[in-house]
Coordinates of C-alpha atoms in Angstrom, one line a residue:
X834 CA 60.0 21.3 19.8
X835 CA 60.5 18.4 17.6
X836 CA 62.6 19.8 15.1
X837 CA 66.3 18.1 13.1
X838 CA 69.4 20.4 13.0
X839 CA 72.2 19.3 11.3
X840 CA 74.8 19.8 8.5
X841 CA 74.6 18.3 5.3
X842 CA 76.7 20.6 2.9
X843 CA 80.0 21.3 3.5
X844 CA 81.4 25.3 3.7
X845 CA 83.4 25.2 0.3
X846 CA 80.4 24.3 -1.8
X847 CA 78.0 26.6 0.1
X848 CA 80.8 29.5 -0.7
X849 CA 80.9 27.9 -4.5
X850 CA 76.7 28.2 -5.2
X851 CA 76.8 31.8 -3.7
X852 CA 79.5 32.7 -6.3
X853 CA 77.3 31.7 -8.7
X854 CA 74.5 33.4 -7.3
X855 CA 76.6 36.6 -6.8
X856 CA 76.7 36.6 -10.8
X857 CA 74.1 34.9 -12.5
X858 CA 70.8 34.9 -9.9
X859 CA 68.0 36.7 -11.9
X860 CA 66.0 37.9 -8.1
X861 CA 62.5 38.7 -8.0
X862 CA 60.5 40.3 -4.9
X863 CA 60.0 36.8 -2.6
X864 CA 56.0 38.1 -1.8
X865 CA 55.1 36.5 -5.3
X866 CA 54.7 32.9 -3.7
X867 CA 53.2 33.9 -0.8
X868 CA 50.3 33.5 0.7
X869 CA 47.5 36.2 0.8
X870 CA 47.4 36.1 4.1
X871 CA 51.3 36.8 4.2
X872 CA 52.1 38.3 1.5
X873 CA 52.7 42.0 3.2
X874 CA 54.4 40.5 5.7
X875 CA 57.1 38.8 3.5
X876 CA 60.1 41.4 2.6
X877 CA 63.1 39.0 0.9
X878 CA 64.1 38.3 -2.6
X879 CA 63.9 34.7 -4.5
X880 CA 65.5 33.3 -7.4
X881 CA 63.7 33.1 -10.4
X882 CA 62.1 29.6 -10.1
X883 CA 62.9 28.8 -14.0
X884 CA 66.5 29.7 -13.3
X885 CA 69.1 26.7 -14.0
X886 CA 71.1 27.2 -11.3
X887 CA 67.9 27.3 -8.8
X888 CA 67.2 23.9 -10.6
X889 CA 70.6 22.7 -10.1
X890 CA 70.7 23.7 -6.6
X891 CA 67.7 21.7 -5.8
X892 CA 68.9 18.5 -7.3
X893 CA 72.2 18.7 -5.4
X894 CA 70.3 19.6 -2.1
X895 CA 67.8 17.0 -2.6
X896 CA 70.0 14.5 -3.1
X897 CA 72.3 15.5 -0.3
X898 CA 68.9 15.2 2.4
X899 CA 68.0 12.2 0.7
X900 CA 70.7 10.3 0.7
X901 CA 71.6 11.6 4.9
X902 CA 70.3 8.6 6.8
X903 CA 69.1 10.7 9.8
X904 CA 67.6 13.0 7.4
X905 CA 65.9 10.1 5.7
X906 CA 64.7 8.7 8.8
X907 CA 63.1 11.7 10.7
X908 CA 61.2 12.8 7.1
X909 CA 60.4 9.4 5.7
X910 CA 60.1 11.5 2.6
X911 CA 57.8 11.0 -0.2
X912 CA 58.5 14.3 -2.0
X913 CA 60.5 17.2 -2.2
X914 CA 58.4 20.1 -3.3
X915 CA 58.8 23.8 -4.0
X916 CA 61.9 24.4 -3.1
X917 CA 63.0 28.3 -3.1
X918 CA 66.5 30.1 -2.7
X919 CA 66.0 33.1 -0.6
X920 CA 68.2 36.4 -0.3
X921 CA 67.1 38.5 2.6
X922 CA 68.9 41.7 3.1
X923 CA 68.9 44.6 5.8
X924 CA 65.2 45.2 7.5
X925 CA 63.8 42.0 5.5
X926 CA 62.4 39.1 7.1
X927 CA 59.1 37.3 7.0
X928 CA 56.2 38.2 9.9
X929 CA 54.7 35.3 11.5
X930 CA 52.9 33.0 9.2
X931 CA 51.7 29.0 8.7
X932 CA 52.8 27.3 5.6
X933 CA 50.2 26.6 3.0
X934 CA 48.7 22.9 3.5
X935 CA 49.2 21.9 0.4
X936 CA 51.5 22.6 -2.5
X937 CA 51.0 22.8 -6.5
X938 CA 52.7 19.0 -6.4
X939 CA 51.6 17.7 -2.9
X940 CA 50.9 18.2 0.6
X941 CA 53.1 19.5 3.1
X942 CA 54.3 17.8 6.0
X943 CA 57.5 19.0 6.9
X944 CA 59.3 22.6 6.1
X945 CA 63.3 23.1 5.9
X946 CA 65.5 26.2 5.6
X947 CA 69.0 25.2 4.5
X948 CA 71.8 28.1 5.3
X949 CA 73.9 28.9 2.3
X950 CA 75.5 32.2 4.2
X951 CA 78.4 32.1 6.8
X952 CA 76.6 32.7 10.0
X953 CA 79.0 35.8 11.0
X954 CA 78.2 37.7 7.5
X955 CA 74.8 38.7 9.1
X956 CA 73.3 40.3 12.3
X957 CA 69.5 38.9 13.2
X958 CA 67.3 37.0 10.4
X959 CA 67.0 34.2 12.8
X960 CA 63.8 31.6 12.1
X961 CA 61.9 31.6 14.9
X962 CA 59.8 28.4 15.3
X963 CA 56.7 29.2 17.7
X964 CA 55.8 25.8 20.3
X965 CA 52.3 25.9 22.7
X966 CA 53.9 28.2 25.3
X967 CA 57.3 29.8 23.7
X968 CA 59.1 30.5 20.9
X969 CA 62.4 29.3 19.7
X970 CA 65.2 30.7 18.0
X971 CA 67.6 28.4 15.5
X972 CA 70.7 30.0 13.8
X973 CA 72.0 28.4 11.2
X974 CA 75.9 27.7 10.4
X975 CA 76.8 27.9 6.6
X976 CA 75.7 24.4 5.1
X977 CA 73.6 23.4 8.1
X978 CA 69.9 22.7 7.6
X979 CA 66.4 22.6 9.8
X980 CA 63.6 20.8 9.8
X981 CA 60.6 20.9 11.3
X982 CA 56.6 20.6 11.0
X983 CA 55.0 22.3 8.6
X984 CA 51.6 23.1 11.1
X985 CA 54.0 25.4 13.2
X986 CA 54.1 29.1 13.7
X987 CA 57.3 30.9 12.1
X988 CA 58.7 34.0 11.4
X989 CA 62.4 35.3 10.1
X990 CA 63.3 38.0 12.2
X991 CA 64.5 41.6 10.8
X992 CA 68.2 41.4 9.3
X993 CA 70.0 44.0 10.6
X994 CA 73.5 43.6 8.6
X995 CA 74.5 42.3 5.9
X996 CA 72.7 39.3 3.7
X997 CA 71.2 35.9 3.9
X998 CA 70.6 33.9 1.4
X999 CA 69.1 30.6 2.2
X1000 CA 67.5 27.4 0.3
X1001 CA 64.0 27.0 1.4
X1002 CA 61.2 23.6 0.8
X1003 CA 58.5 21.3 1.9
X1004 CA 58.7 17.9 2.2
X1005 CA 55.7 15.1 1.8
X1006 CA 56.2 12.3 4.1
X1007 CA 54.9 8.7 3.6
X1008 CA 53.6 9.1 7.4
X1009 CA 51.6 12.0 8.0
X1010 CA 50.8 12.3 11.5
X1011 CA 53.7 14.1 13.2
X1012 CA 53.9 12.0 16.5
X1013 CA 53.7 9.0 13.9
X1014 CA 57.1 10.1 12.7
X1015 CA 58.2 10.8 15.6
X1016 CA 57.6 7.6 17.4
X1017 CA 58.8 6.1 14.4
X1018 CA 62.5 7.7 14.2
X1019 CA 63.0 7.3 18.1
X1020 CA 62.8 3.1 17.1
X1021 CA 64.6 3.0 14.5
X1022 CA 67.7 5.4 16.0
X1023 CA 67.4 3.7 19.1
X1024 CA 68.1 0.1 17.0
X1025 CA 70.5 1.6 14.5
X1026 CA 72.4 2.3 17.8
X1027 CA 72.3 -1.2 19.5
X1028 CA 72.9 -2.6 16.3
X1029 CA 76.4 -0.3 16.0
X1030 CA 77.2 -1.1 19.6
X1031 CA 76.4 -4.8 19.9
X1032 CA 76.0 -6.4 16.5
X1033 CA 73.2 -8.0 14.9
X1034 CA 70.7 -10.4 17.0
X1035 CA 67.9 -12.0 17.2
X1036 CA 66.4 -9.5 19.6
X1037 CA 67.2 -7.1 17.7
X1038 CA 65.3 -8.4 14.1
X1039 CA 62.3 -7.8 16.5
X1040 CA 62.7 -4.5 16.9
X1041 CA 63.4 -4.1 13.0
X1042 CA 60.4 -6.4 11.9
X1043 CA 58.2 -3.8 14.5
X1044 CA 59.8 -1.2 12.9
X1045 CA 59.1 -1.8 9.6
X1046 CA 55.6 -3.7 9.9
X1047 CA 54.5 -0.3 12.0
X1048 CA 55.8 1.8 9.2
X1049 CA 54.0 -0.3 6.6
X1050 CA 50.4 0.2 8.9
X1051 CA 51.2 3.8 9.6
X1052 CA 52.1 4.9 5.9
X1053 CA 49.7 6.0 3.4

């Protein structure tokens, strides 16, 4: 499963946008922006998507992934598009369904769900991220976010206590083709890591320049 997990927002601001949410969300029923073919399937709530604090939650996300080197390099991101904030209470969830393609403002490449909620606050609502042969289960701690390809197979399993409220997107990337990315990432970690451990060299402007020149051919 080639999938990023990792944190990028800290507890004490996760706790601080779900005060605000607590009193000034305006929610609406989350199958509006679903797909036909998953629209009975989808059981959650979503923030109004002219709300200023959806808005402001999105910048401050956005700029958090973008500005996460590891982040960066896995998505190679050209775009962050519809980005939703999710509030799933007991028996919600989302049935098995694919991602649309392509969004109002581009095409998607990669999907995230971002965990706003304290882990321990609620009992199942686990994204379950389907592979050729199995299935996988991710929890999220409060503040940590997932990544993974859009083209997948996913579901949110039934809550069975309590609430979870989560930020929700699509990302573009300048390289479409998944192993692409892939391939790419493994280089440049793998160099980011000799350069840390050794220093700069020449042998090592080889790798970069490979890098770089493979990223220029295999970007569009």
């Amino acid at each position: 499963m080639n999938h990023l997990q990792l944190q990028i927002l800290d507890p004490i601001t996760c706790e601080r946008f779900l005060e605000r949410l607590a009193h000034e969300a305006e929610w609406q029923d989350g199958s509006l922006t679903a797909g036909a073919h998953a629209k009975g399937g989808k059981r959650n709530s979503q923030l109004n998507d002219e709300s200023p604090l959806r808005k402001e939650i999105h910048e401050f996300v956005e700029h958090a992934m973008w500005n996460h080197p590891v982040v960066k390099g896995f998505c190679l991101p050209r775009k962050l598009h519809r980005f939703l904030i999710s509030k799933t209470e007991k028996d919600g969830g989302y049935e098995t369904h694919v991602d649309n393609a392509y969004m109002s403002s581009g095409r998607s490449d990669l999907s995230f769900t971002l965990s706003l909620t304290d882990e321990t606050r609620y009992e199942g609502g686990e994204l379950e991220i389907d592979s050729i042969s199995e299935s996988f289960p991710i929890n999220l701690k409060q503040g940590e976010i997932v990544i993974y390809p859009s083209t997948s197979l996913h579901r949110v399993c039934t809550v069975m206590s309590g609430v979870r409220t989560v930020c929700v997107g699509w990302i573009e990337s300048y390289v479409q083709a998944e192993n692409d990315r892939l391939c790419l990432f493994q280089l440049e970690s793998g160099a980011r890591a000799i350069l840390a451990k050794h220093g700069r060299s020449d042998e090592l402007d080889l790798i970069f320049l490979a890098y770089t020149n493979l990223l220029r051919r295999l970007g569009g």
